[in-house]
Amino acid sequence: MERLSNSILLGVLPPGSQLPPERELAVRLGVSRATLRRALAALQEAALIHARAGRGGGTFISEWQENERPILPDDWTAVLDLRASLEMGAAMLATTRAGEADLNELDELITQMYEAEGPDTYRRLDVSFHLKIAEITGSGPLIEAVARAQVELTRLVRLIRRPGEALRVSNEQHAGILTAMRDKDAGKAALAAFYHNESTRHILSALPRS
């Protein structure tokens, strides 16, 4: 993904140009087709590439006006590092303290996210999900810290112009956190929260840096 992203941002793969067929590109990069598909999915979520169907279709490099290009701020990795540590801890504590009503509320938020129309609605519900986990811990300072981290995260995820499939995958990860909480497995809940954060990091890492 990084090699393709750098080639796009350096102009080696110019806007409007077409990528080679998947099989050929995988051979050129020396990776499996499954690995290539994951990289292409992240680049598409970051709007650096797009697919066209039908005759003359394929995968093409997106064309940007310079003032439209999303630029990651210098502190983006620090934001995700802090979020990971806070939400892993919150997930562990919440797992030991959640009642059935709490778990049902999280389940309802997941259902609403699957039904959400548009990324803005999804994002509001997403924030509510993570704040609810923090609230279950009963720790005021932790709730405040998670809320601040979510504000900073929102600033970053708005740079993803075409979230598409990423929203469905994100919600599947929410369901994984909830499953671990229902199983009373605090370690598994923390690990699910970690991978949820790393999924966001993976997509954002395809964006150009400031």
Coordinates of C-alpha atoms in Angstrom, one line a residue:
M1 CA 0.0 0.0 0.0
E2 CA 2.8 2.4 0.9
R3 CA 4.6 1.7 -2.3
L4 CA 1.5 2.4 -4.4
S5 CA 0.6 5.5 -2.3
N6 CA 4.0 7.0 -2.7
S7 CA 4.0 6.3 -6.5
I8 CA 0.7 8.1 -6.7
L9 CA 1.7 11.1 -4.6
L10 CA 5.1 11.5 -6.4
G11 CA 3.4 11.4 -9.8
V12 CA 5.0 8.2 -10.9
L13 CA 1.4 7.0 -11.3
P14 CA -0.2 10.1 -12.7
P15 CA -3.9 11.2 -12.2
G16 CA -6.2 9.5 -14.6
S17 CA -3.8 6.6 -15.4
Q18 CA -5.0 3.0 -15.1
L19 CA -3.3 0.5 -12.9
P20 CA -2.3 -2.8 -14.5
P21 CA -4.6 -5.8 -14.1
E22 CA -4.6 -7.3 -10.6
R23 CA -2.6 -10.4 -11.5
E24 CA 0.1 -8.4 -13.2
L25 CA 0.3 -5.8 -10.5
A26 CA 0.7 -8.5 -7.8
V27 CA 3.6 -10.0 -9.7
R28 CA 5.3 -6.6 -10.2
L29 CA 5.0 -5.8 -6.4
G30 CA 6.0 -9.3 -5.4
V31 CA 2.9 -9.9 -3.2
S32 CA -0.1 -12.2 -3.2
R33 CA -3.3 -11.1 -4.8
A34 CA -5.0 -11.2 -1.4
T35 CA -2.4 -8.7 0.0
L36 CA -2.8 -6.5 -3.1
R37 CA -6.6 -6.4 -2.7
R38 CA -6.3 -5.2 0.9
A39 CA -3.9 -2.5 -0.2
L40 CA -6.2 -1.4 -3.1
A41 CA -9.2 -1.3 -0.7
A42 CA -7.4 1.0 1.6
L43 CA -6.3 3.3 -1.3
Q44 CA -9.8 3.4 -2.6
E45 CA -11.2 4.3 0.9
A46 CA -8.6 7.1 0.9
A47 CA -9.9 8.2 -2.5
L48 CA -6.5 7.9 -4.1
I49 CA -7.9 5.4 -6.6
H50 CA -11.3 4.5 -8.0
A51 CA -12.8 1.7 -10.0
R52 CA -14.8 2.0 -13.2
A53 CA -17.1 -0.8 -14.4
G54 CA -18.0 -1.9 -17.9
R55 CA -16.1 -1.5 -21.2
G56 CA -12.9 0.4 -20.6
G57 CA -13.2 -0.2 -16.9
G58 CA -10.5 -1.0 -14.4
T59 CA -8.8 0.7 -11.5
F60 CA -7.7 4.3 -12.1
I61 CA -5.7 7.0 -10.2
S62 CA -8.0 9.7 -8.9
E63 CA -7.7 13.2 -10.2
W64 CA -7.4 16.0 -7.5
Q65 CA -7.5 19.7 -7.5
E66 CA -4.7 20.7 -5.2
N67 CA -7.0 22.4 -2.7
E68 CA -9.2 19.2 -2.5
R69 CA -6.4 16.9 -1.6
P70 CA -6.8 15.7 2.0
I71 CA -3.6 16.2 4.0
L72 CA -2.9 14.3 7.2
P73 CA -1.6 16.6 10.1
D74 CA 1.7 15.8 11.7
D75 CA 0.1 14.5 14.9
W76 CA -2.2 11.9 13.3
T77 CA -0.2 8.9 14.7
A78 CA -0.2 10.4 18.2
V79 CA -3.9 10.8 18.0
L80 CA -4.4 7.1 17.1
D81 CA -1.8 5.9 19.7
L82 CA -3.7 7.8 22.5
R83 CA -7.0 6.6 21.3
A84 CA -5.8 3.0 21.3
S85 CA -4.5 3.1 24.8
L86 CA -7.6 4.8 26.2
E87 CA -10.2 2.6 24.4
M88 CA -8.3 -0.7 25.1
G89 CA -8.4 0.2 28.8
A90 CA -12.0 1.3 28.7
A91 CA -13.0 -1.9 27.0
M92 CA -11.3 -4.0 29.6
L93 CA -12.9 -2.1 32.5
A94 CA -16.3 -1.9 30.9
T95 CA -16.3 -5.7 30.3
T96 CA -16.0 -6.3 34.1
R97 CA -18.7 -3.7 35.0
A98 CA -21.3 -3.9 32.2
G99 CA -24.9 -4.9 33.0
E100 CA -27.3 -6.4 30.6
A101 CA -29.0 -3.1 29.9
D102 CA -25.6 -1.6 29.0
L103 CA -24.8 -4.4 26.6
N104 CA -28.3 -4.1 25.0
E105 CA -27.7 -0.3 24.5
L106 CA -24.4 -1.0 22.7
D107 CA -26.2 -3.7 20.6
E108 CA -28.8 -1.1 19.6
L109 CA -26.2 1.4 18.5
I110 CA -24.5 -1.3 16.3
T111 CA -27.9 -1.9 14.7
Q112 CA -28.4 1.8 14.1
M113 CA -25.0 2.1 12.5
Y114 CA -25.8 -0.7 10.1
E115 CA -28.9 1.2 9.1
A116 CA -27.3 4.7 9.1
E117 CA -27.7 6.8 5.9
G118 CA -24.4 8.6 5.2
P119 CA -21.1 8.8 7.0
D120 CA -22.1 11.8 9.2
T121 CA -24.9 9.9 10.8
Y122 CA -22.7 6.8 11.2
R123 CA -20.0 8.9 12.8
R124 CA -22.4 10.3 15.5
L125 CA -23.5 6.8 16.4
D126 CA -19.9 5.6 16.3
V127 CA -18.9 8.3 18.9
S128 CA -21.9 7.3 21.0
F129 CA -20.8 3.7 21.0
H130 CA -17.3 4.4 22.2
L131 CA -18.5 7.0 24.8
K132 CA -21.0 4.4 26.1
I133 CA -18.2 2.0 26.7
A134 CA -16.3 4.7 28.6
E135 CA -19.4 5.6 30.6
I136 CA -19.9 1.9 31.7
T137 CA -16.5 2.1 33.5
G138 CA -17.9 4.9 35.8
S139 CA -14.6 6.7 35.6
G140 CA -15.2 10.5 35.0
P141 CA -11.6 11.3 33.9
L142 CA -11.6 8.3 31.5
I143 CA -14.9 9.4 30.0
E144 CA -13.5 12.9 29.4
A145 CA -10.3 11.6 27.9
V146 CA -12.1 9.2 25.5
A147 CA -14.4 12.1 24.5
R148 CA -11.4 14.3 23.7
A149 CA -9.8 11.5 21.7
Q150 CA -13.0 11.0 19.7
V151 CA -13.0 14.7 18.8
E152 CA -9.5 14.5 17.5
L153 CA -10.3 11.2 15.7
T154 CA -13.3 12.9 14.0
R155 CA -10.9 15.5 12.6
L156 CA -9.0 12.7 11.0
V157 CA -11.7 10.4 9.7
R158 CA -13.3 13.4 7.9
L159 CA -10.3 13.3 5.6
I160 CA -11.5 9.9 4.2
R161 CA -13.6 11.1 1.3
R162 CA -15.3 7.8 0.3
P163 CA -15.6 5.7 3.5
G164 CA -17.8 3.1 1.8
E165 CA -16.9 -0.4 2.8
A166 CA -14.8 0.9 5.7
L167 CA -18.0 1.7 7.6
R168 CA -19.3 -1.9 7.3
V169 CA -16.0 -3.3 8.4
S170 CA -15.8 -0.8 11.3
N171 CA -19.2 -1.9 12.6
E172 CA -18.3 -5.6 12.4
Q173 CA -15.4 -4.7 14.6
H174 CA -17.8 -2.9 17.0
A175 CA -19.8 -6.2 17.1
G176 CA -16.5 -8.0 18.0
I177 CA -15.9 -5.7 20.9
L178 CA -19.5 -6.3 22.2
T179 CA -19.2 -10.1 21.8
A180 CA -16.1 -10.1 23.9
M181 CA -17.9 -8.0 26.5
R182 CA -20.8 -10.4 26.6
D183 CA -18.4 -13.3 27.1
K184 CA -16.8 -11.4 30.0
D185 CA -13.4 -11.7 28.3
A186 CA -11.7 -8.4 29.1
G187 CA -8.5 -9.3 27.3
K188 CA -10.4 -10.2 24.1
A189 CA -12.3 -6.9 24.3
A190 CA -9.1 -4.9 24.6
L191 CA -7.6 -6.8 21.7
A192 CA -10.7 -6.1 19.6
A193 CA -10.5 -2.4 20.5
F194 CA -6.9 -2.4 19.4
Y195 CA -7.5 -3.9 16.0
H196 CA -10.5 -1.5 15.5
N197 CA -8.1 1.4 16.0
E198 CA -5.4 -0.2 13.7
S199 CA -8.0 -0.6 10.9
T200 CA -8.5 3.2 11.0
R201 CA -4.7 3.7 11.0
H202 CA -4.4 1.5 8.0
I203 CA -6.8 3.6 5.9
L204 CA -5.4 6.9 7.0
S205 CA -1.9 5.9 6.3
A206 CA -2.7 5.9 2.6
L207 CA -3.4 9.7 2.7
P208 CA -0.7 12.3 1.8
R209 CA 1.1 13.8 4.8
S210 CA 1.6 17.5 5.6

